[in-house]
Coordinates of C-alpha atoms in Angstrom, one line a residue:
L79 CA -31.8 5.7 7.9
V80 CA -30.6 2.7 9.8
S81 CA -29.9 3.0 13.5
A82 CA -26.6 1.6 14.8
D83 CA -28.6 -0.1 17.5
A84 CA -30.8 -2.1 15.0
P85 CA -28.6 -4.4 12.9
I86 CA -30.2 -6.0 9.9
D87 CA -30.8 -9.7 10.1
T88 CA -29.4 -12.0 7.4
P89 CA -30.1 -15.7 6.7
L90 CA -26.9 -16.4 8.7
G91 CA -27.9 -14.2 11.5
L92 CA -25.0 -11.8 11.0
P93 CA -25.2 -8.0 10.7
A94 CA -25.3 -6.9 7.1
R95 CA -23.4 -4.1 5.4
V96 CA -25.8 -1.3 4.6
D97 CA -25.4 -0.4 0.9
A98 CA -28.9 0.7 -0.3
L99 CA -29.0 4.4 -1.2
E100 CA -32.3 4.8 0.5
D101 CA -30.7 3.7 3.8
A102 CA -28.1 6.5 3.7
L103 CA -28.0 9.5 5.9
Q104 CA -27.4 12.3 3.5
V105 CA -25.4 14.8 5.4
T106 CA -25.5 18.4 4.1
T107 CA -23.5 20.2 6.8
V108 CA -20.9 18.5 8.9
T109 CA -18.0 19.6 11.1
G110 CA -15.2 17.8 12.7
A111 CA -17.0 17.9 16.0
T112 CA -20.2 16.3 14.6
L113 CA -18.6 13.8 12.1
Q114 CA -17.8 11.2 14.8
A115 CA -21.3 11.5 16.2
Y116 CA -22.9 10.9 12.8
I117 CA -20.7 7.8 12.2
N118 CA -21.5 6.4 15.7
A119 CA -25.3 6.8 15.2
N120 CA -25.7 5.7 11.5
K121 CA -24.8 2.7 9.4
Y122 CA -24.5 4.5 6.1
I123 CA -23.5 8.2 5.7
R124 CA -23.1 10.2 2.5
L125 CA -20.8 13.2 3.1
P126 CA -21.3 16.5 1.2
N127 CA -19.1 17.8 -1.6
D128 CA -17.2 20.0 0.8
T129 CA -14.0 20.2 2.9
I130 CA -14.4 18.9 6.5
T131 CA -11.6 19.9 8.9
I132 CA -11.1 17.5 11.8
S133 CA -8.9 18.1 14.9
T134 CA -9.1 14.5 16.3
T135 CA -8.9 11.0 14.8
I136 CA -12.2 9.7 13.5
T137 CA -12.8 6.1 14.7
I138 CA -14.9 3.9 12.4
P139 CA -16.9 1.1 14.1
S140 CA -18.0 -2.2 12.4
Y141 CA -20.6 -2.3 9.7
R142 CA -20.4 1.3 8.4
T143 CA -20.4 2.6 4.9
I144 CA -19.0 6.1 4.5
E145 CA -19.2 7.7 1.1
G146 CA -18.2 11.1 -0.2
S147 CA -20.1 13.1 -2.8
G148 CA -18.3 14.8 -5.6
R149 CA -15.0 15.7 -3.9
T150 CA -15.3 15.3 -0.2
V151 CA -12.1 16.4 1.5
I152 CA -11.1 15.4 5.1
M153 CA -8.5 18.0 6.2
T154 CA -6.4 17.3 9.2
T155 CA -3.2 18.4 11.0
G156 CA -3.0 15.0 12.6
N157 CA -4.7 11.7 11.6
G158 CA -7.7 10.9 9.5
F159 CA -9.8 7.7 10.0
F160 CA -9.0 4.8 12.2
I161 CA -10.4 1.2 12.1
N162 CA -9.4 -1.1 15.0
N163 CA -10.5 -4.7 15.3
D164 CA -13.7 -4.1 13.2
T165 CA -15.3 -5.6 10.2
G166 CA -17.7 -4.8 7.4
V167 CA -16.5 -1.3 6.7
V168 CA -16.8 0.5 3.3
I169 CA -15.0 3.8 2.7
K170 CA -15.2 5.4 -0.7
N171 CA -14.9 8.7 -2.7
I172 CA -12.9 10.6 0.0
V173 CA -9.8 12.8 -0.2
F174 CA -7.6 12.8 2.9
V175 CA -5.2 15.8 3.3
G176 CA -2.6 16.3 6.0
D177 CA 0.0 19.1 6.6
Y178 CA 3.3 17.4 5.8
S179 CA 5.6 19.4 3.6
T180 CA 6.1 18.1 0.1
P181 CA 9.2 15.9 0.2
D182 CA 12.2 16.4 -2.1
I183 CA 12.6 12.9 -3.6
T184 CA 15.8 13.9 -5.3
S185 CA 17.6 14.7 -2.0
S186 CA 19.6 12.2 0.1
T187 CA 17.9 13.6 3.2
P188 CA 16.2 11.8 4.8
I189 CA 16.7 8.6 2.7
A190 CA 20.3 8.2 1.5
D191 CA 20.7 4.4 1.5
T192 CA 19.1 1.1 2.4
T193 CA 19.6 1.6 6.1
N194 CA 17.4 4.7 6.0
I195 CA 14.9 2.8 3.9
H196 CA 14.6 0.0 6.4
D197 CA 14.6 2.0 9.6
M198 CA 12.5 5.0 8.5
T199 CA 13.9 7.0 11.4
S200 CA 12.6 10.3 10.1
K201 CA 9.0 9.1 9.4
G202 CA 6.3 10.9 11.2
G203 CA 3.3 9.5 12.9
D204 CA 0.4 11.0 11.0
Y205 CA -1.7 9.0 8.6
G206 CA -4.8 9.3 6.4
L207 CA -6.3 5.9 7.2
K208 CA -5.1 3.2 9.6
I209 CA -6.5 -0.3 9.8
L210 CA -5.3 -2.1 12.8
G211 CA -5.7 -5.4 14.6
D212 CA -8.0 -8.3 13.7
S213 CA -9.9 -6.3 11.1
Y214 CA -11.4 -7.9 8.0
N215 CA -13.8 -7.5 5.2
I216 CA -12.8 -3.9 4.6
I217 CA -13.6 -2.3 1.2
L218 CA -11.8 0.9 0.1
E219 CA -12.7 2.6 -3.2
N220 CA -11.6 5.9 -4.9
L221 CA -9.5 7.3 -2.0
E222 CA -6.7 9.9 -2.2
F223 CA -4.1 10.7 0.4
Y224 CA -1.9 13.8 0.3
N225 CA 0.8 15.3 2.6
F226 CA 1.1 12.8 5.5
S227 CA 4.3 12.6 7.5
G228 CA 3.7 8.9 8.1
E229 CA 1.5 6.9 5.7
G230 CA -1.4 7.6 3.4
L231 CA -2.8 4.2 4.2
H232 CA -1.4 1.9 7.0
C233 CA -2.6 -1.7 7.5
A234 CA -1.1 -3.6 10.5
A235 CA -1.8 -6.4 12.8
D236 CA -2.3 -5.7 16.5
Q237 CA 0.6 -5.3 18.8
A238 CA -0.1 -8.6 20.5
G239 CA 1.0 -10.4 17.3
G240 CA -2.3 -11.2 15.7
Y241 CA -3.1 -11.0 12.1
I242 CA -5.4 -9.0 9.8
Y243 CA -7.2 -12.1 8.5
A244 CA -8.3 -13.4 5.1
G245 CA -10.4 -11.1 3.1
S246 CA -9.2 -8.1 5.2
V247 CA -8.7 -5.2 2.8
Q248 CA -10.1 -5.1 -0.7
A249 CA -8.8 -1.8 -2.3
N250 CA -9.5 -0.3 -5.7
N251 CA -8.4 3.0 -7.2
L252 CA -6.2 4.5 -4.5
F253 CA -3.7 7.4 -4.9
A254 CA -1.1 8.8 -2.6
S255 CA 1.2 11.8 -3.1
N256 CA 3.6 13.9 -1.1
C257 CA 3.7 11.5 1.8
Y258 CA 6.7 9.9 3.5
L259 CA 5.1 6.5 2.8
G260 CA 2.2 6.1 0.4
F261 CA 1.0 2.7 1.4
Y262 CA 2.1 0.4 4.2
L263 CA 1.2 -3.2 4.6
H264 CA 2.9 -3.8 7.9
N265 CA 3.5 -6.5 10.5
A266 CA 1.4 -9.5 9.4
S267 CA -1.1 -7.5 7.4
E268 CA -2.4 -10.5 5.5
Y269 CA -4.6 -11.5 2.5
N270 CA -5.1 -8.0 1.1
N271 CA -6.1 -7.4 -2.5
F272 CA -5.0 -4.1 -4.1
V273 CA -5.9 -3.1 -7.7
N274 CA -5.3 0.2 -9.5
V275 CA -3.1 1.8 -6.7
K276 CA -0.6 4.6 -7.4
S277 CA 2.0 6.5 -5.4
H278 CA 3.8 9.6 -6.7
N279 CA 6.3 11.9 -5.1
C280 CA 6.5 9.9 -1.9
L281 CA 9.8 9.0 -0.2
I282 CA 8.6 5.3 -0.4
G283 CA 5.7 4.5 -2.6
L284 CA 4.7 1.1 -1.1
R285 CA 6.1 -0.9 1.7
I286 CA 5.1 -4.5 2.4
H287 CA 6.0 -6.6 5.5
G288 CA 2.9 -8.9 5.6
G289 CA 2.3 -12.1 3.8
N290 CA -0.2 -13.3 1.2
N291 CA -0.8 -9.9 -0.3
Y292 CA -1.9 -9.7 -3.9
L293 CA -1.6 -6.6 -6.1
S294 CA -2.2 -5.8 -9.7
N295 CA -2.2 -2.8 -12.0
I296 CA -0.3 -0.7 -9.4
N297 CA 2.0 2.2 -10.3
M298 CA 4.8 3.1 -7.9
S299 CA 6.5 5.6 -10.1
G300 CA 8.1 9.0 -9.5
N301 CA 9.0 8.3 -5.9
R302 CA 12.4 8.1 -4.2
V303 CA 11.9 4.4 -3.7
G304 CA 9.1 2.7 -5.5
L305 CA 8.6 -0.6 -3.5
Y306 CA 10.2 -2.0 -0.4
L307 CA 9.7 -5.6 0.6
G308 CA 10.8 -6.3 4.1
D309 CA 11.1 -8.6 7.1
G310 CA 8.7 -8.8 10.0
N311 CA 6.1 -11.1 11.5
N312 CA 5.4 -13.6 8.7
N313 CA 7.6 -11.4 6.4
S314 CA 6.7 -10.1 3.0
H315 CA 5.4 -12.6 0.5
G316 CA 2.7 -12.6 -2.2
S317 CA 2.5 -11.4 -5.8
I318 CA 2.4 -8.3 -8.0
S319 CA 1.3 -8.4 -11.7
N320 CA 1.0 -5.9 -14.6
S321 CA 2.5 -3.1 -12.6
A322 CA 5.1 -0.3 -13.0
F323 CA 8.0 0.9 -10.9
N324 CA 9.4 3.7 -13.1
H325 CA 11.6 6.8 -12.7
N326 CA 12.2 6.3 -9.0
E327 CA 15.1 8.4 -7.9
L328 CA 17.1 5.9 -5.7
Y329 CA 15.7 2.4 -6.3
G330 CA 12.8 1.0 -8.2
I331 CA 12.5 -2.0 -5.8
V332 CA 14.4 -3.0 -2.6
S333 CA 13.9 -6.5 -1.2
Q334 CA 15.5 -7.1 2.2
D335 CA 15.6 -10.3 4.3
I336 CA 12.5 -11.9 2.8
D337 CA 12.6 -15.7 2.8
Y338 CA 9.1 -16.9 1.6
G339 CA 9.3 -15.5 -1.9
F340 CA 7.6 -12.7 -3.8
Y341 CA 6.4 -13.1 -7.4
F342 CA 6.3 -10.5 -10.1
T343 CA 4.7 -11.2 -13.5
G344 CA 4.5 -8.8 -16.5
C345 CA 5.9 -5.8 -14.6
E346 CA 8.0 -2.9 -15.7
N347 CA 11.0 -1.3 -13.9
F348 CA 12.2 1.6 -16.0
D349 CA 15.1 3.8 -15.0
G350 CA 15.7 2.3 -11.6
H351 CA 17.7 -0.4 -9.9
I352 CA 16.5 -3.6 -8.2
F353 CA 18.4 -4.2 -5.0
L354 CA 18.1 -7.7 -3.3
I355 CA 19.5 -7.9 0.2
R356 CA 19.7 -11.4 1.7
S357 CA 16.5 -12.3 -0.2
I358 CA 15.2 -15.7 -0.9
G359 CA 12.6 -16.5 -3.6
F360 CA 12.4 -13.1 -5.4
S361 CA 10.9 -14.1 -8.8
W362 CA 10.6 -11.7 -11.8
V363 CA 9.0 -13.4 -14.9
G364 CA 8.4 -11.6 -18.1
G365 CA 8.1 -7.8 -18.3
Y366 CA 11.0 -5.3 -18.6
T367 CA 13.7 -3.7 -16.5
S368 CA 16.3 -1.2 -17.5
G369 CA 18.3 -0.8 -14.3
S370 CA 21.0 -3.0 -12.8
I371 CA 20.2 -5.9 -10.5
I372 CA 22.2 -5.4 -7.3
Y373 CA 22.4 -8.1 -4.6
T374 CA 24.1 -9.1 -1.4
G375 CA 23.6 -12.6 -0.1
G376 CA 20.4 -14.6 -0.4
N377 CA 19.6 -17.4 -2.9
S378 CA 16.9 -18.9 -5.2
N379 CA 16.1 -15.6 -6.8
L380 CA 15.3 -15.6 -10.5
F381 CA 14.8 -13.4 -13.6
H382 CA 13.3 -15.4 -16.5
S383 CA 12.1 -14.2 -19.9
V384 CA 12.7 -10.6 -19.1
I385 CA 13.6 -7.8 -21.6
F386 CA 16.5 -5.8 -20.3
G387 CA 17.0 -2.2 -21.3
A388 CA 20.6 -2.2 -20.0
D389 CA 23.0 -4.9 -19.2
A390 CA 22.6 -6.1 -15.6
T391 CA 25.6 -6.0 -13.4
D392 CA 26.8 -8.2 -10.6
D393 CA 24.6 -11.1 -11.8
T394 CA 27.0 -13.9 -12.3
Q395 CA 26.4 -16.0 -9.2
A396 CA 23.8 -18.6 -10.2
A397 CA 23.3 -19.6 -6.6
I398 CA 21.9 -16.2 -5.8
L399 CA 20.4 -15.2 -9.2
D400 CA 19.0 -17.6 -11.8
M401 CA 18.9 -15.8 -15.1
K402 CA 17.3 -17.6 -18.0
N403 CA 15.8 -16.7 -21.4
N404 CA 16.4 -13.0 -21.0
L405 CA 17.0 -10.6 -23.9
F406 CA 18.8 -7.3 -24.2
L407 CA 16.7 -4.6 -25.9
G408 CA 18.8 -3.2 -28.8
G409 CA 20.5 -6.4 -29.9
G410 CA 23.5 -6.4 -27.6
S411 CA 25.1 -9.4 -26.0
A412 CA 22.7 -11.4 -23.7
T413 CA 25.6 -13.1 -21.9
G414 CA 25.5 -10.6 -19.0
I415 CA 21.8 -11.2 -18.3
N416 CA 21.8 -15.1 -18.5
N417 CA 23.7 -17.8 -16.7

């Protein structure tokens, strides 16, 4: 057991993350009322294989490791965990469950078009985990988020216009389902690395407004909208590789008012359209898409060496879309997907 008042010294004189199993407080019984006290008093907590119902948001200070055992469930009618201007936090092996009704991703209510996607006027305020402000060196592993009216995971800079700095959130093996928005990298949420992340049956699987975000092996399939790239403070830019955006009901991908570029390599967009709205530098190289590419305005967007499962439409303006070395699956004419 390591007291919160006795940080470990390192050669650099900085507090160290506590990872050793022998340093963990193994909690066998915990309630919502006692969970915050446990976290405040201990650096490393292992929660029981049980359901913990909380009635208030749990705030996580710096240099804490919180680990579930078996299937630890945090049940809430509001918010789950909150990190604000803190560093050196590890959260792993926890399931967060809210009380949002399962959305109907086939319905035009509440998302009928790109205006609804951008404004999210019907999105609620509840979340599973929110990381706010100048937070960095946050590690998330093996987390699940279900039934939140807002987001499963929300990362955002502070309201004063700061940034979540380099090395902020390193995430592996996350899953969101039945949320309005599965994952939200918002307002200058910067330098995040996400691997093996999946959203299913959310109104929007993943929404990115921050820059320098790098994602691989993600699966935003079976939602109403798979991925939304949007404007904001230092608007959406980064890269996604080896990922899928399949069987989304309205759009596979929507890119709106980005002007720093976003780069896709080896990705698959099956049975869904890609909609580019005044976008600059949207780059899709290799991989596959079977839906139409729809666009309005923008420039310097490209699709190179892509296999098309259906002829793309509205793709003849080379100033907006540069289409090169693309092939049509099935042997049809490639003239509609190259210029």
